[in-house]
C-alpha atoms as a printed R data frame, in Angstrom:
    type eleno elety resid chain resno      x       y       z
1   ATOM     1    CA   MET     A     1 34.714 -22.216 -28.535
2   ATOM     2    CA   SER     A     2 38.056 -23.698 -29.550
3   ATOM     3    CA   SER     A     3 40.143 -23.898 -26.381
4   ATOM     4    CA   LEU     A     4 40.043 -24.061 -22.606
5   ATOM     5    CA   ASN     A     5 42.075 -20.864 -22.356
6   ATOM     6    CA   GLU     A     6 39.531 -18.985 -24.436
7   ATOM     7    CA   ILE     A     7 36.728 -20.140 -22.166
8   ATOM     8    CA   LYS     A     8 38.711 -19.058 -19.106
9   ATOM     9    CA   GLU     A     9 39.248 -15.637 -20.643
10  ATOM    10    CA   LEU     A    10 35.523 -15.275 -21.319
11  ATOM    11    CA   TRP     A    11 34.855 -16.318 -17.715
12  ATOM    12    CA   LYS     A    12 37.006 -13.430 -16.504
13  ATOM    13    CA   ILE     A    13 35.503 -10.775 -18.763
14  ATOM    14    CA   ALA     A    14 31.865 -11.927 -18.626
15  ATOM    15    CA   ASN     A    15 29.254  -9.261 -17.941
16  ATOM    16    CA   ALA     A    16 26.827 -11.860 -16.615
17  ATOM    17    CA   VAL     A    17 26.909 -15.433 -15.340
18  ATOM    18    CA   THR     A    18 23.862 -17.692 -15.462
19  ATOM    19    CA   PHE     A    19 23.653 -20.719 -13.180
20  ATOM    20    CA   ASP     A    20 21.524 -23.808 -13.271
21  ATOM    21    CA   VAL     A    21 20.157 -24.469  -9.772
22  ATOM    22    CA   ASP     A    22 19.426 -28.138  -9.077
23  ATOM    23    CA   SER     A    23 22.614 -30.204  -8.567
24  ATOM    24    CA   THR     A    24 24.640 -27.074  -9.355
25  ATOM    25    CA   VAL     A    25 23.906 -24.190  -7.006
26  ATOM    26    CA   ILE     A    26 22.209 -26.601  -4.588
27  ATOM    27    CA   GLN     A    27 23.205 -30.184  -3.867
28  ATOM    28    CA   GLU     A    28 19.880 -31.762  -4.772
29  ATOM    29    CA   GLU     A    29 17.298 -31.989  -7.534
30  ATOM    30    CA   GLY     A    30 14.445 -29.914  -6.123
31  ATOM    31    CA   ILE     A    31 11.688 -31.795  -7.922
32  ATOM    32    CA   ASP     A    32 13.068 -35.131  -6.670
33  ATOM    33    CA   GLU     A    33 13.131 -33.881  -3.085
34  ATOM    34    CA   LEU     A    34  9.591 -32.554  -3.394
35  ATOM    35    CA   ALA     A    35  8.502 -35.902  -4.836
36  ATOM    36    CA   LYS     A    36 10.041 -37.769  -1.880
37  ATOM    37    CA   PHE     A    37  8.274 -35.410   0.483
38  ATOM    38    CA   CYS     A    38  4.981 -36.181  -1.274
39  ATOM    39    CA   GLY     A    39  5.604 -39.938  -1.291
40  ATOM    40    CA   LYS     A    40  6.400 -40.199  -5.024
41  ATOM    41    CA   GLY     A    41 10.202 -40.285  -4.880
42  ATOM    42    CA   ASN     A    42 11.146 -43.408  -6.827
43  ATOM    43    CA   GLU     A    43  8.786 -42.782  -9.730
44  ATOM    44    CA   VAL     A    44 10.011 -39.234 -10.236
45  ATOM    45    CA   SER     A    45 13.781 -39.677  -9.727
46  ATOM    46    CA   ASN     A    46 13.985 -42.139 -12.640
47  ATOM    47    CA   LEU     A    47 12.315 -39.609 -14.938
48  ATOM    48    CA   THR     A    48 14.661 -36.864 -13.733
49  ATOM    49    CA   LYS     A    49 17.675 -38.995 -14.685
50  ATOM    50    CA   GLN     A    50 16.266 -39.519 -18.166
51  ATOM    51    CA   ALA     A    51 15.588 -35.821 -18.602
52  ATOM    52    CA   MET     A    52 19.078 -34.792 -17.441
53  ATOM    53    CA   GLN     A    53 20.690 -37.268 -19.838
54  ATOM    54    CA   GLY     A    54 18.604 -35.887 -22.692
55  ATOM    55    CA   CYS     A    55 16.474 -39.030 -23.122
56  ATOM    56    CA   MET     A    56 13.221 -37.063 -23.428
57  ATOM    57    CA   THR     A    57 12.279 -33.445 -24.008
58  ATOM    58    CA   PHE     A    58 12.247 -31.344 -20.879
59  ATOM    59    CA   ASP     A    59  8.616 -30.298 -21.191
60  ATOM    60    CA   GLN     A    60  7.566 -33.939 -21.573
61  ATOM    61    CA   SER     A    61  9.487 -34.877 -18.461
62  ATOM    62    CA   LEU     A    62  8.199 -31.917 -16.438
63  ATOM    63    CA   ASN     A    63  4.589 -32.625 -17.316
64  ATOM    64    CA   VAL     A    64  4.824 -36.336 -16.489
65  ATOM    65    CA   ARG     A    65  6.654 -35.760 -13.199
66  ATOM    66    CA   LEU     A    66  4.257 -33.092 -11.984
67  ATOM    67    CA   ASN     A    67  1.245 -35.228 -12.831
68  ATOM    68    CA   ILE     A    68  2.750 -37.948 -10.652
69  ATOM    69    CA   ILE     A    69  3.437 -35.640  -7.702
70  ATOM    70    CA   LYS     A    70  0.434 -33.292  -7.935
71  ATOM    71    CA   PRO     A    71  1.669 -31.188  -5.000
72  ATOM    72    CA   THR     A    72 -0.871 -29.101  -3.142
73  ATOM    73    CA   LYS     A    73 -0.091 -25.536  -2.117
74  ATOM    74    CA   THR     A    74 -0.075 -26.670   1.510
75  ATOM    75    CA   GLN     A    75  2.472 -29.393   0.734
76  ATOM    76    CA   ILE     A    76  4.713 -26.861  -1.007
77  ATOM    77    CA   MET     A    77  4.632 -24.511   1.983
78  ATOM    78    CA   LYS     A    78  5.321 -27.352   4.412
79  ATOM    79    CA   PHE     A    79  8.168 -28.633   2.236
80  ATOM    80    CA   LEU     A    80  9.792 -25.189   2.183
81  ATOM    81    CA   ASP     A    81  9.474 -24.914   5.938
82  ATOM    82    CA   GLU     A    82 10.935 -28.350   6.680
83  ATOM    83    CA   HIS     A    83 13.455 -28.637   3.851
84  ATOM    84    CA   PRO     A    84 15.677 -25.542   3.480
85  ATOM    85    CA   PRO     A    85 17.943 -25.613   0.400
86  ATOM    86    CA   LYS     A    86 21.368 -27.222   0.769
87  ATOM    87    CA   LEU     A    87 23.821 -24.920  -0.963
88  ATOM    88    CA   THR     A    88 26.711 -26.541  -2.800
89  ATOM    89    CA   PRO     A    89 30.028 -25.907  -0.992
90  ATOM    90    CA   GLY     A    90 31.803 -22.884  -2.427
91  ATOM    91    CA   ILE     A    91 28.808 -21.363  -4.216
92  ATOM    92    CA   ARG     A    92 28.319 -18.572  -1.691
93  ATOM    93    CA   ASP     A    93 31.966 -17.493  -2.040
94  ATOM    94    CA   LEU     A    94 31.761 -17.742  -5.824
95  ATOM    95    CA   ILE     A    95 28.665 -15.547  -6.057
96  ATOM    96    CA   THR     A    96 30.278 -13.035  -3.691
97  ATOM    97    CA   ALA     A    97 33.377 -12.973  -5.900
98  ATOM    98    CA   LEU     A    98 31.312 -12.433  -9.035
99  ATOM    99    CA   HIS     A    99 29.313  -9.625  -7.433
100 ATOM   100    CA   ALA     A   100 32.539  -7.979  -6.238
101 ATOM   101    CA   ARG     A   101 33.693  -7.894  -9.871
102 ATOM   102    CA   LYS     A   102 30.395  -6.261 -10.923
103 ATOM   103    CA   LYS     A   103 29.176  -9.324 -12.810
104 ATOM   104    CA   GLU     A   104 25.416  -9.816 -12.764
105 ATOM   105    CA   VAL     A   105 24.273 -13.265 -11.632
106 ATOM   106    CA   PHE     A   106 21.107 -15.073 -12.717
107 ATOM   107    CA   LEU     A   107 19.510 -18.368 -11.706
108 ATOM   108    CA   VAL     A   108 18.069 -20.133 -14.764
109 ATOM   109    CA   SER     A   109 16.264 -23.337 -13.920
110 ATOM   110    CA   GLY     A   110 13.708 -25.826 -15.084
111 ATOM   111    CA   GLY     A   111 12.719 -26.078 -11.423
112 ATOM   112    CA   PHE     A   112 10.109 -24.062  -9.594
113 ATOM   113    CA   ARG     A   113 10.316 -20.406  -8.691
114 ATOM   114    CA   CYS     A   114  8.768 -21.038  -5.254
115 ATOM   115    CA   LEU     A   115 11.592 -23.476  -4.389
116 ATOM   116    CA   ILE     A   116 14.335 -21.299  -5.859
117 ATOM   117    CA   ARG     A   117 13.404 -18.038  -4.161
118 ATOM   118    CA   PRO     A   118 14.954 -19.148  -0.814
119 ATOM   119    CA   VAL     A   119 18.151 -20.049  -2.698
120 ATOM   120    CA   ALA     A   120 18.357 -16.595  -4.264
121 ATOM   121    CA   GLU     A   121 17.777 -14.968  -0.892
122 ATOM   122    CA   LYS     A   122 20.628 -16.949   0.678
123 ATOM   123    CA   LEU     A   123 22.971 -15.839  -2.111
124 ATOM   124    CA   ASN     A   124 21.901 -12.174  -2.291
125 ATOM   125    CA   ILE     A   125 20.645 -12.638  -5.845
126 ATOM   126    CA   PRO     A   126 17.716 -10.349  -6.714
127 ATOM   127    CA   ILE     A   127 14.402 -12.168  -7.068
128 ATOM   128    CA   GLU     A   128 13.962 -10.620 -10.522
129 ATOM   129    CA   ASN     A   129 17.118 -12.492 -11.587
130 ATOM   130    CA   ILE     A   130 15.322 -15.837 -11.247
131 ATOM   131    CA   PHE     A   131 14.083 -17.515 -14.429
132 ATOM   132    CA   ALA     A   132 12.164 -20.663 -13.527
133 ATOM   133    CA   ASN     A   133  8.803 -22.382 -13.734
134 ATOM   134    CA   SER     A   134  5.608 -21.443 -11.926
135 ATOM   135    CA   LEU     A   135  3.125 -23.849 -10.426
136 ATOM   136    CA   LYS     A   136 -0.628 -23.219 -10.626
137 ATOM   137    CA   PHE     A   137 -3.217 -24.110  -7.996
138 ATOM   138    CA   TYR     A   138 -7.010 -24.166  -7.814
139 ATOM   139    CA   PHE     A   139 -8.739 -22.049  -5.165
140 ATOM   140    CA   THR     A   140 -8.924 -25.271  -3.120
141 ATOM   141    CA   GLU     A   141 -5.073 -25.247  -3.151
142 ATOM   142    CA   GLU     A   142 -4.979 -28.458  -5.229
143 ATOM   143    CA   TYR     A   143 -2.410 -28.730  -8.031
144 ATOM   144    CA   ALA     A   144 -3.682 -27.224 -11.295
145 ATOM   145    CA   GLY     A   145 -0.642 -27.528 -13.570
146 ATOM   146    CA   PHE     A   146  2.283 -25.299 -14.432
147 ATOM   147    CA   ASN     A   147  2.627 -22.140 -16.473
148 ATOM   148    CA   GLU     A   148  3.536 -23.356 -19.957
149 ATOM   149    CA   ASN     A   149  4.385 -19.797 -21.022
150 ATOM   150    CA   GLU     A   150  7.526 -19.733 -18.876
151 ATOM   151    CA   LEU     A   151 10.611 -19.914 -21.079
152 ATOM   152    CA   THR     A   152 12.167 -22.638 -18.931
153 ATOM   153    CA   SER     A   153  9.149 -24.952 -19.179
154 ATOM   154    CA   LYS     A   154 10.382 -26.448 -22.443
155 ATOM   155    CA   SER     A   155 13.525 -27.789 -24.083
156 ATOM   156    CA   GLY     A   156 15.771 -24.964 -25.247
157 ATOM   157    CA   GLY     A   157 14.305 -22.639 -22.635
158 ATOM   158    CA   LYS     A   158 17.599 -21.795 -20.970
159 ATOM   159    CA   ALA     A   159 19.051 -20.769 -24.313
160 ATOM   160    CA   GLU     A   160 16.036 -18.537 -24.907
161 ATOM   161    CA   VAL     A   161 16.493 -16.883 -21.502
162 ATOM   162    CA   ILE     A   162 20.133 -16.099 -22.240
163 ATOM   163    CA   LYS     A   163 19.263 -14.824 -25.714
164 ATOM   164    CA   ARG     A   164 16.722 -12.427 -24.212
165 ATOM   165    CA   LEU     A   165 19.122 -11.297 -21.494
166 ATOM   166    CA   LYS     A   166 21.671 -10.368 -24.140
167 ATOM   167    CA   GLU     A   167 19.090  -8.587 -26.261
168 ATOM   168    CA   GLU     A   168 17.270  -6.747 -23.485
169 ATOM   169    CA   LYS     A   169 20.121  -5.992 -21.075
170 ATOM   170    CA   GLY     A   170 22.908  -5.611 -23.603
171 ATOM   171    CA   PHE     A   171 25.284  -8.140 -22.063
172 ATOM   172    CA   LYS     A   172 28.200  -8.674 -24.400
173 ATOM   173    CA   THR     A   173 29.526 -11.848 -22.760
174 ATOM   174    CA   VAL     A   174 27.438 -14.395 -20.858
175 ATOM   175    CA   VAL     A   175 28.812 -17.611 -19.354
176 ATOM   176    CA   HIS     A   176 26.481 -20.434 -18.289
177 ATOM   177    CA   VAL     A   177 27.313 -22.977 -15.561
178 ATOM   178    CA   GLY     A   178 25.370 -26.196 -15.097
179 ATOM   179    CA   ASP     A   179 25.322 -29.963 -14.746
180 ATOM   180    CA   GLY     A   180 22.719 -31.232 -17.233
181 ATOM   181    CA   ALA     A   181 21.838 -31.707 -20.875
182 ATOM   182    CA   THR     A   182 19.515 -28.681 -20.791
183 ATOM   183    CA   ASP     A   183 22.542 -26.600 -19.781
184 ATOM   184    CA   LEU     A   184 24.561 -27.765 -22.773
185 ATOM   185    CA   GLU     A   185 21.733 -26.457 -24.971
186 ATOM   186    CA   ALA     A   186 22.317 -22.944 -23.612
187 ATOM   187    CA   CYS     A   187 25.623 -22.475 -25.463
188 ATOM   188    CA   PRO     A   188 25.136 -20.773 -27.845
189 ATOM   189    CA   PRO     A   189 23.701 -18.187 -27.229
190 ATOM   190    CA   ALA     A   190 25.835 -18.262 -24.066
191 ATOM   191    CA   ASP     A   191 29.372 -17.354 -25.097
192 ATOM   192    CA   ALA     A   192 30.811 -20.189 -23.013
193 ATOM   193    CA   PHE     A   193 29.599 -23.174 -21.006
194 ATOM   194    CA   ILE     A   194 31.205 -24.583 -17.868
195 ATOM   195    CA   GLY     A   195 30.131 -28.069 -16.847
196 ATOM   196    CA   PHE     A   196 29.800 -28.738 -13.122
197 ATOM   197    CA   GLY     A   197 30.167 -32.152 -11.511
198 ATOM   198    CA   GLY     A   198 30.511 -31.353  -7.820
199 ATOM   199    CA   ASN     A   199 27.220 -33.016  -6.925
200 ATOM   200    CA   ILE     A   200 26.680 -35.468  -9.776
201 ATOM   201    CA   VAL     A   201 28.669 -36.189 -12.916
202 ATOM   202    CA   ARG     A   202 26.540 -36.589 -16.031
203 ATOM   203    CA   ASP     A   203 28.509 -38.321 -18.770
204 ATOM   204    CA   VAL     A   204 26.943 -36.344 -21.608
205 ATOM   205    CA   VAL     A   205 28.052 -33.086 -19.968
206 ATOM   206    CA   LYS     A   206 31.536 -34.205 -18.964
207 ATOM   207    CA   SER     A   207 32.258 -35.529 -22.451
208 ATOM   208    CA   ARG     A   208 31.121 -32.361 -24.242
209 ATOM   209    CA   ALA     A   209 32.174 -29.543 -21.907
210 ATOM   210    CA   LEU     A   210 35.602 -28.125 -22.721
211 ATOM   211    CA   TRP     A   211 35.813 -26.861 -19.156
212 ATOM   212    CA   PHE     A   212 34.414 -29.243 -16.549
213 ATOM   213    CA   VAL     A   213 34.913 -28.553 -12.843
214 ATOM   214    CA   ASN     A   214 34.054 -30.416  -9.669
215 ATOM   215    CA   ASP     A   215 34.772 -27.580  -7.236
216 ATOM   216    CA   PHE     A   216 33.581 -23.974  -7.355
217 ATOM   217    CA   ASN     A   217 36.903 -22.868  -5.872
218 ATOM   218    CA   GLU     A   218 38.446 -23.577  -9.278
219 ATOM   219    CA   LEU     A   219 36.158 -20.951 -10.780
220 ATOM   220    CA   ILE     A   220 36.988 -18.451  -8.046
221 ATOM   221    CA   GLU     A   221 40.718 -18.908  -8.607
222 ATOM   222    CA   ALA     A   222 40.298 -18.652 -12.381
223 ATOM   223    CA   LEU     A   223 38.788 -15.162 -12.075
224 ATOM   224    CA   ASP     A   224 42.269 -13.751 -11.426
225 ATOM   225    CA   GLU     A   225 44.422 -16.180 -13.378
226 ATOM   226    CA   ILE     A   226 46.602 -14.932 -16.206
227 ATOM   227    CA   THR     A   227 45.674 -16.824 -19.357
228 ATOM   228    CA   ASN     A   228 47.365 -16.971 -22.736
229 ATOM   229    CA   VAL     A   229 44.910 -17.037 -25.631
């Protein structure tokens, strides 16, 4: 991608838009909040920062963090009940605007499907449009690991999701929006990447994203802008 105007044009004509979830669609990092809830907050938040800055592979980080938290099924259910997702300001209006223009919206996250489902429901995004990780539990409801076959459980997973979406659904133009290093990896195969810093600014993303926004209203307004390419 050679210019900001070209990215803005792709944003307008995109058939599908894929969003990261943590610190993008919602204001928090879901795994950090779950860790706090389980009494493991400080240990896990430091690892999350390293992962988002690209200091370790995502699957390494996910495995280490989950082995620290070891959430039980009961803890997950209680967390969901007591800690509803905090949507980022403007995201509801943005998703509504994209749907009104017949663009399909997907949530592509290295987080957990069980935590992201309530987010999708709030935004009227079909559950089948969630690509995320799955936790496993023993019959005693103790933590048993995560599904390593999920595409998003490893580095490069978001790119693989977008590649498959293009192949299987025939999308000609896909734009990805996110805040972290794993989001940068998604372009290509995404046709364009938009960096988001409304909740946290990650230097590696801001320095490499040709279009970096801090407010979703900028993306809403850009849907109808006239651009010269």
